[in-house]
């Protein structure tokens, strides 16, 4: 218990120390706000401009959560399809890895042309980023299930669905939950990218009235 508490204290101290050093470095070297704002300035801006930021934050949160939900559904479905068959895994997995390496910002203009600027392109971009980690991890979890467990189930006259639900998916859960931590981050990144390119709402929306002063 004491060891766990000490780790938490050390982690909190490291985080606080990071922001303190950030603040001191900006003050010591006279770094301008437009280049790297100090943490205290960021907090002050968030507090003073909260009424203006709040609607955009809600929009981004909505798009991120919707995209995350769709990413889970699509990712699990495709991951089960790919991972449940060795042939499908060997054939499809390299293609999935290739698609996941494509810069997703490149697909935003395509979505804008198809659906117009706004919420839909942001959600689609976020889904595109979010579901790849889930697909890859679920497929990997199913493909690496011990053959001995499947042989035991087959000896008990189990069907493929029985093996999938009683052996495959339970063994895949650690992979699945690990992928969720990556997927939700990717969904947020995709949402902000799409909002930056073409959106009227959201925290990624460009501020046309902002003036850069160096």
PDB file of C-alpha atoms in Angstrom:
ATOM      1  CA  UNK A   1       0.000   0.000   0.000  1.00  0.00           C
ATOM      2  CA  UNK A   2       2.814   2.386   0.946  1.00  0.00           C
ATOM      3  CA  UNK A   3       4.692   1.527  -2.233  1.00  0.00           C
ATOM      4  CA  UNK A   4       1.639   2.315  -4.358  1.00  0.00           C
ATOM      5  CA  UNK A   5       1.106   5.597  -2.512  1.00  0.00           C
ATOM      6  CA  UNK A   6       4.743   6.546  -3.008  1.00  0.00           C
ATOM      7  CA  UNK A   7       4.467   5.893  -6.746  1.00  0.00           C
ATOM      8  CA  UNK A   8       1.404   8.122  -6.953  1.00  0.00           C
ATOM      9  CA  UNK A   9       3.144  10.886  -5.027  1.00  0.00           C
ATOM     10  CA  UNK A  10       6.210  10.582  -7.259  1.00  0.00           C
ATOM     11  CA  UNK A  11       4.032  10.717 -10.367  1.00  0.00           C
ATOM     12  CA  UNK A  12       2.184  13.813  -9.124  1.00  0.00           C
ATOM     13  CA  UNK A  13       5.472  15.470  -8.179  1.00  0.00           C
ATOM     14  CA  UNK A  14       6.891  14.784 -11.636  1.00  0.00           C
ATOM     15  CA  UNK A  15       3.845  16.293 -13.345  1.00  0.00           C
ATOM     16  CA  UNK A  16       3.894  19.388 -11.141  1.00  0.00           C
ATOM     17  CA  UNK A  17       7.646  19.742 -11.582  1.00  0.00           C
ATOM     18  CA  UNK A  18       7.253  19.554 -15.367  1.00  0.00           C
ATOM     19  CA  UNK A  19       4.833  22.496 -15.432  1.00  0.00           C
ATOM     20  CA  UNK A  20       6.926  24.484 -12.956  1.00  0.00           C
ATOM     21  CA  UNK A  21      10.012  24.028 -15.155  1.00  0.00           C
ATOM     22  CA  UNK A  22       7.951  25.015 -18.194  1.00  0.00           C
ATOM     23  CA  UNK A  23       6.899  28.217 -16.456  1.00  0.00           C
ATOM     24  CA  UNK A  24      10.416  29.044 -15.270  1.00  0.00           C
ATOM     25  CA  UNK A  25      12.025  28.392 -18.654  1.00  0.00           C
ATOM     26  CA  UNK A  26       9.546  30.691 -20.396  1.00  0.00           C
ATOM     27  CA  UNK A  27      10.233  33.442 -17.854  1.00  0.00           C
ATOM     28  CA  UNK A  28      14.001  32.967 -17.825  1.00  0.00           C
ATOM     29  CA  UNK A  29      14.425  33.095 -21.601  1.00  0.00           C
ATOM     30  CA  UNK A  30      11.680  35.628 -22.277  1.00  0.00           C
ATOM     31  CA  UNK A  31       9.807  33.323 -24.648  1.00  0.00           C
ATOM     32  CA  UNK A  32       6.882  35.117 -26.272  1.00  0.00           C
ATOM     33  CA  UNK A  33       3.354  33.891 -25.664  1.00  0.00           C
ATOM     34  CA  UNK A  34       2.728  33.168 -29.335  1.00  0.00           C
ATOM     35  CA  UNK A  35       5.743  30.827 -29.420  1.00  0.00           C
ATOM     36  CA  UNK A  36       5.144  28.974 -26.137  1.00  0.00           C
ATOM     37  CA  UNK A  37       2.583  30.283 -23.635  1.00  0.00           C
ATOM     38  CA  UNK A  38       3.231  29.691 -19.949  1.00  0.00           C
ATOM     39  CA  UNK A  39       0.990  27.245 -18.035  1.00  0.00           C
ATOM     40  CA  UNK A  40      -0.365  30.094 -15.903  1.00  0.00           C
ATOM     41  CA  UNK A  41      -1.345  31.991 -19.053  1.00  0.00           C
ATOM     42  CA  UNK A  42      -3.087  28.908 -20.426  1.00  0.00           C
ATOM     43  CA  UNK A  43      -5.086  28.479 -17.210  1.00  0.00           C
ATOM     44  CA  UNK A  44      -5.954  32.178 -17.135  1.00  0.00           C
ATOM     45  CA  UNK A  45      -7.180  32.071 -20.745  1.00  0.00           C
ATOM     46  CA  UNK A  46      -9.257  28.949 -20.095  1.00  0.00           C
ATOM     47  CA  UNK A  47     -10.945  30.614 -17.122  1.00  0.00           C
ATOM     48  CA  UNK A  48     -11.563  34.010 -18.704  1.00  0.00           C
ATOM     49  CA  UNK A  49     -12.710  32.647 -22.075  1.00  0.00           C
ATOM     50  CA  UNK A  50     -14.591  29.628 -20.757  1.00  0.00           C
ATOM     51  CA  UNK A  51     -18.027  30.791 -22.017  1.00  0.00           C
ATOM     52  CA  UNK A  52     -16.633  31.042 -25.556  1.00  0.00           C
ATOM     53  CA  UNK A  53     -14.651  27.785 -25.359  1.00  0.00           C
ATOM     54  CA  UNK A  54     -17.414  25.669 -23.789  1.00  0.00           C
ATOM     55  CA  UNK A  55     -19.674  25.214 -26.884  1.00  0.00           C
ATOM     56  CA  UNK A  56     -16.687  24.223 -29.015  1.00  0.00           C
ATOM     57  CA  UNK A  57     -15.441  21.790 -26.363  1.00  0.00           C
ATOM     58  CA  UNK A  58     -18.881  20.153 -26.218  1.00  0.00           C
ATOM     59  CA  UNK A  59     -18.925  19.824 -30.014  1.00  0.00           C
ATOM     60  CA  UNK A  60     -15.491  18.195 -30.058  1.00  0.00           C
ATOM     61  CA  UNK A  61     -16.431  15.873 -27.191  1.00  0.00           C
ATOM     62  CA  UNK A  62     -19.612  14.825 -28.995  1.00  0.00           C
ATOM     63  CA  UNK A  63     -17.789  14.086 -32.248  1.00  0.00           C
ATOM     64  CA  UNK A  64     -15.031  12.205 -30.427  1.00  0.00           C
ATOM     65  CA  UNK A  65     -17.415   9.982 -28.462  1.00  0.00           C
ATOM     66  CA  UNK A  66     -19.593   9.206 -31.488  1.00  0.00           C
ATOM     67  CA  UNK A  67     -16.530   8.339 -33.565  1.00  0.00           C
ATOM     68  CA  UNK A  68     -15.122   6.262 -30.712  1.00  0.00           C
ATOM     69  CA  UNK A  69     -18.363   4.265 -30.466  1.00  0.00           C
ATOM     70  CA  UNK A  70     -18.451   3.630 -34.221  1.00  0.00           C
ATOM     71  CA  UNK A  71     -14.758   2.750 -34.135  1.00  0.00           C
ATOM     72  CA  UNK A  72     -15.383   0.103 -31.475  1.00  0.00           C
ATOM     73  CA  UNK A  73     -18.248  -1.488 -33.409  1.00  0.00           C
ATOM     74  CA  UNK A  74     -16.421  -1.515 -36.747  1.00  0.00           C
ATOM     75  CA  UNK A  75     -13.085  -2.452 -35.211  1.00  0.00           C
ATOM     76  CA  UNK A  76     -14.421  -5.422 -33.256  1.00  0.00           C
ATOM     77  CA  UNK A  77     -16.480  -6.692 -36.192  1.00  0.00           C
ATOM     78  CA  UNK A  78     -13.601  -6.492 -38.666  1.00  0.00           C
ATOM     79  CA  UNK A  79     -11.089  -7.730 -36.091  1.00  0.00           C
ATOM     80  CA  UNK A  80     -13.192 -10.819 -35.390  1.00  0.00           C
ATOM     81  CA  UNK A  81     -13.512 -11.494 -39.110  1.00  0.00           C
ATOM     82  CA  UNK A  82      -9.785 -11.144 -39.710  1.00  0.00           C
ATOM     83  CA  UNK A  83      -8.599 -12.941 -36.596  1.00  0.00           C
ATOM     84  CA  UNK A  84     -10.995 -15.876 -36.636  1.00  0.00           C
ATOM     85  CA  UNK A  85      -9.556 -17.236 -39.886  1.00  0.00           C
ATOM     86  CA  UNK A  86      -5.866 -17.853 -40.409  1.00  0.00           C
ATOM     87  CA  UNK A  87      -6.272 -17.301 -44.142  1.00  0.00           C
ATOM     88  CA  UNK A  88      -8.098 -13.996 -43.632  1.00  0.00           C
ATOM     89  CA  UNK A  89      -5.454 -12.919 -41.109  1.00  0.00           C
ATOM     90  CA  UNK A  90      -2.509 -13.679 -43.405  1.00  0.00           C
ATOM     91  CA  UNK A  91      -4.164 -12.001 -46.402  1.00  0.00           C
ATOM     92  CA  UNK A  92      -5.795  -8.972 -44.764  1.00  0.00           C
ATOM     93  CA  UNK A  93      -3.392  -8.017 -41.969  1.00  0.00           C
ATOM     94  CA  UNK A  94      -0.680  -6.505 -44.232  1.00  0.00           C
ATOM     95  CA  UNK A  95      -3.360  -4.467 -46.016  1.00  0.00           C
ATOM     96  CA  UNK A  96      -4.671  -3.129 -42.700  1.00  0.00           C
ATOM     97  CA  UNK A  97      -1.186  -2.105 -41.631  1.00  0.00           C
ATOM     98  CA  UNK A  98      -0.671  -0.370 -44.970  1.00  0.00           C
ATOM     99  CA  UNK A  99      -3.912   1.595 -44.675  1.00  0.00           C
ATOM    100  CA  UNK A 100      -3.162   2.553 -41.073  1.00  0.00           C
ATOM    101  CA  UNK A 101       0.120   4.164 -42.177  1.00  0.00           C
ATOM    102  CA  UNK A 102      -1.653   6.587 -44.544  1.00  0.00           C
ATOM    103  CA  UNK A 103      -1.693  10.151 -43.120  1.00  0.00           C
ATOM    104  CA  UNK A 104      -5.329  10.586 -42.138  1.00  0.00           C
ATOM    105  CA  UNK A 105      -5.242  14.327 -42.713  1.00  0.00           C
ATOM    106  CA  UNK A 106      -5.131  13.466 -46.408  1.00  0.00           C
ATOM    107  CA  UNK A 107      -8.640  11.960 -46.269  1.00  0.00           C
ATOM    108  CA  UNK A 108     -10.240  15.028 -44.670  1.00  0.00           C
ATOM    109  CA  UNK A 109     -10.591  16.983 -47.956  1.00  0.00           C
ATOM    110  CA  UNK A 110     -12.184  13.906 -49.532  1.00  0.00           C
ATOM    111  CA  UNK A 111     -14.771  13.665 -46.754  1.00  0.00           C
ATOM    112  CA  UNK A 112     -15.429  17.406 -47.053  1.00  0.00           C
ATOM    113  CA  UNK A 113     -16.062  17.036 -50.802  1.00  0.00           C
ATOM    114  CA  UNK A 114     -18.453  14.146 -50.175  1.00  0.00           C
ATOM    115  CA  UNK A 115     -20.342  15.421 -47.116  1.00  0.00           C
ATOM    116  CA  UNK A 116     -19.495  19.118 -46.838  1.00  0.00           C
ATOM    117  CA  UNK A 117     -17.787  20.890 -43.962  1.00  0.00           C
ATOM    118  CA  UNK A 118     -19.051  20.229 -40.473  1.00  0.00           C
ATOM    119  CA  UNK A 119     -19.713  17.340 -38.116  1.00  0.00           C
ATOM    120  CA  UNK A 120     -19.807  14.400 -40.533  1.00  0.00           C
ATOM    121  CA  UNK A 121     -16.240  14.768 -41.903  1.00  0.00           C
ATOM    122  CA  UNK A 122     -14.920  15.169 -38.355  1.00  0.00           C
ATOM    123  CA  UNK A 123     -16.635  11.980 -37.190  1.00  0.00           C
ATOM    124  CA  UNK A 124     -15.541  10.002 -40.250  1.00  0.00           C
ATOM    125  CA  UNK A 125     -11.948  11.152 -39.867  1.00  0.00           C
ATOM    126  CA  UNK A 126     -11.977  10.215 -36.192  1.00  0.00           C
ATOM    127  CA  UNK A 127     -13.486   6.796 -36.971  1.00  0.00           C
ATOM    128  CA  UNK A 128     -10.782   6.209 -39.563  1.00  0.00           C
ATOM    129  CA  UNK A 129      -8.109   6.796 -36.942  1.00  0.00           C
ATOM    130  CA  UNK A 130      -9.859   5.057 -34.050  1.00  0.00           C
ATOM    131  CA  UNK A 131     -10.853   1.725 -35.494  1.00  0.00           C
ATOM    132  CA  UNK A 132      -7.443   0.640 -36.829  1.00  0.00           C
ATOM    133  CA  UNK A 133      -5.872  -0.002 -33.397  1.00  0.00           C
ATOM    134  CA  UNK A 134      -8.950  -1.990 -32.381  1.00  0.00           C
ATOM    135  CA  UNK A 135      -8.950  -4.084 -35.568  1.00  0.00           C
ATOM    136  CA  UNK A 136      -5.258  -4.881 -35.309  1.00  0.00           C
ATOM    137  CA  UNK A 137      -5.357  -5.783 -31.615  1.00  0.00           C
ATOM    138  CA  UNK A 138      -8.541  -7.850 -31.776  1.00  0.00           C
ATOM    139  CA  UNK A 139      -7.294  -9.714 -34.839  1.00  0.00           C
ATOM    140  CA  UNK A 140      -3.928 -10.326 -33.184  1.00  0.00           C
ATOM    141  CA  UNK A 141      -5.589 -11.571 -30.005  1.00  0.00           C
ATOM    142  CA  UNK A 142      -7.746 -14.049 -31.887  1.00  0.00           C
ATOM    143  CA  UNK A 143      -4.944 -15.182 -34.176  1.00  0.00           C
ATOM    144  CA  UNK A 144      -2.601 -15.885 -31.250  1.00  0.00           C
ATOM    145  CA  UNK A 145      -5.091 -17.951 -29.245  1.00  0.00           C
ATOM    146  CA  UNK A 146      -3.478 -21.215 -28.145  1.00  0.00           C
ATOM    147  CA  UNK A 147      -4.376 -24.030 -30.577  1.00  0.00           C
ATOM    148  CA  UNK A 148      -4.569 -26.452 -27.645  1.00  0.00           C
ATOM    149  CA  UNK A 149      -7.606 -24.638 -26.260  1.00  0.00           C
ATOM    150  CA  UNK A 150      -9.342 -24.823 -29.623  1.00  0.00           C
ATOM    151  CA  UNK A 151      -8.497 -28.534 -29.897  1.00  0.00           C
ATOM    152  CA  UNK A 152     -10.067 -29.196 -26.502  1.00  0.00           C
ATOM    153  CA  UNK A 153     -13.242 -27.372 -27.544  1.00  0.00           C
ATOM    154  CA  UNK A 154     -13.371 -29.279 -30.834  1.00  0.00           C
ATOM    155  CA  UNK A 155     -12.985 -32.572 -28.943  1.00  0.00           C
ATOM    156  CA  UNK A 156     -16.076 -31.550 -26.961  1.00  0.00           C
ATOM    157  CA  UNK A 157     -18.032 -31.097 -30.231  1.00  0.00           C
ATOM    158  CA  UNK A 158     -18.002 -27.293 -29.959  1.00  0.00           C
ATOM    159  CA  UNK A 159     -18.933 -25.259 -32.986  1.00  0.00           C
ATOM    160  CA  UNK A 160     -16.833 -22.391 -34.358  1.00  0.00           C
ATOM    161  CA  UNK A 161     -19.137 -19.898 -32.644  1.00  0.00           C
ATOM    162  CA  UNK A 162     -18.736 -21.760 -29.345  1.00  0.00           C
ATOM    163  CA  UNK A 163     -14.958 -21.599 -29.697  1.00  0.00           C
ATOM    164  CA  UNK A 164     -15.128 -17.916 -30.638  1.00  0.00           C
ATOM    165  CA  UNK A 165     -17.314 -16.848 -27.701  1.00  0.00           C
ATOM    166  CA  UNK A 166     -15.851 -19.176 -25.068  1.00  0.00           C
ATOM    167  CA  UNK A 167     -12.172 -19.161 -25.990  1.00  0.00           C
ATOM    168  CA  UNK A 168     -11.291 -16.603 -28.642  1.00  0.00           C
ATOM    169  CA  UNK A 169     -13.027 -13.456 -27.413  1.00  0.00           C
ATOM    170  CA  UNK A 170     -12.171 -13.932 -23.702  1.00  0.00           C
ATOM    171  CA  UNK A 171      -8.507 -14.396 -24.635  1.00  0.00           C
ATOM    172  CA  UNK A 172      -8.716 -11.248 -26.765  1.00  0.00           C
ATOM    173  CA  UNK A 173     -10.034  -8.948 -24.020  1.00  0.00           C
ATOM    174  CA  UNK A 174      -6.581  -7.746 -22.817  1.00  0.00           C
ATOM    175  CA  UNK A 175      -5.722  -6.796 -26.395  1.00  0.00           C
ATOM    176  CA  UNK A 176      -9.106  -5.135 -26.851  1.00  0.00           C
ATOM    177  CA  UNK A 177      -8.954  -2.978 -23.718  1.00  0.00           C
ATOM    178  CA  UNK A 178      -5.365  -2.014 -24.464  1.00  0.00           C
ATOM    179  CA  UNK A 179      -6.465  -0.846 -27.911  1.00  0.00           C
ATOM    180  CA  UNK A 180      -9.252   1.313 -26.451  1.00  0.00           C
ATOM    181  CA  UNK A 181      -6.734   3.596 -24.742  1.00  0.00           C
ATOM    182  CA  UNK A 182      -5.065   4.209 -28.090  1.00  0.00           C
ATOM    183  CA  UNK A 183      -8.333   4.425 -30.036  1.00  0.00           C
ATOM    184  CA  UNK A 184      -9.943   7.147 -27.901  1.00  0.00           C
ATOM    185  CA  UNK A 185      -6.813   9.274 -28.239  1.00  0.00           C
ATOM    186  CA  UNK A 186      -6.795   8.731 -31.980  1.00  0.00           C
ATOM    187  CA  UNK A 187     -10.482   9.644 -32.180  1.00  0.00           C
ATOM    188  CA  UNK A 188      -9.786  12.956 -30.441  1.00  0.00           C
ATOM    189  CA  UNK A 189      -6.819  13.683 -32.717  1.00  0.00           C
ATOM    190  CA  UNK A 190      -8.870  12.897 -35.811  1.00  0.00           C
ATOM    191  CA  UNK A 191     -11.686  15.161 -34.659  1.00  0.00           C
ATOM    192  CA  UNK A 192      -9.378  18.108 -34.059  1.00  0.00           C
ATOM    193  CA  UNK A 193      -7.608  17.580 -37.389  1.00  0.00           C
ATOM    194  CA  UNK A 194     -10.894  17.619 -39.280  1.00  0.00           C
ATOM    195  CA  UNK A 195     -12.128  20.661 -37.372  1.00  0.00           C
ATOM    196  CA  UNK A 196      -8.922  22.502 -38.208  1.00  0.00           C
ATOM    197  CA  UNK A 197      -9.282  21.780 -41.914  1.00  0.00           C
ATOM    198  CA  UNK A 198     -13.014  22.387 -42.380  1.00  0.00           C
ATOM    199  CA  UNK A 199     -15.383  23.155 -39.532  1.00  0.00           C
ATOM    200  CA  UNK A 200     -17.284  26.041 -38.001  1.00  0.00           C
ATOM    201  CA  UNK A 201     -17.393  24.553 -34.497  1.00  0.00           C
ATOM    202  CA  UNK A 202     -15.025  22.649 -32.236  1.00  0.00           C
ATOM    203  CA  UNK A 203     -11.782  23.339 -30.410  1.00  0.00           C
ATOM    204  CA  UNK A 204      -9.855  22.742 -33.640  1.00  0.00           C
ATOM    205  CA  UNK A 205     -11.764  25.500 -35.440  1.00  0.00           C
ATOM    206  CA  UNK A 206      -9.325  28.114 -36.781  1.00  0.00           C
ATOM    207  CA  UNK A 207      -9.721  31.519 -35.176  1.00  0.00           C
ATOM    208  CA  UNK A 208      -9.797  33.902 -38.118  1.00  0.00           C
ATOM    209  CA  UNK A 209      -9.801  36.909 -35.824  1.00  0.00           C
ATOM    210  CA  UNK A 210      -6.602  35.965 -34.056  1.00  0.00           C
ATOM    211  CA  UNK A 211      -3.615  38.151 -34.868  1.00  0.00           C
ATOM    212  CA  UNK A 212      -0.111  36.791 -34.640  1.00  0.00           C
ATOM    213  CA  UNK A 213       2.287  39.217 -33.092  1.00  0.00           C
ATOM    214  CA  UNK A 214       5.998  38.469 -33.006  1.00  0.00           C
TER     215      UNK A 214
END
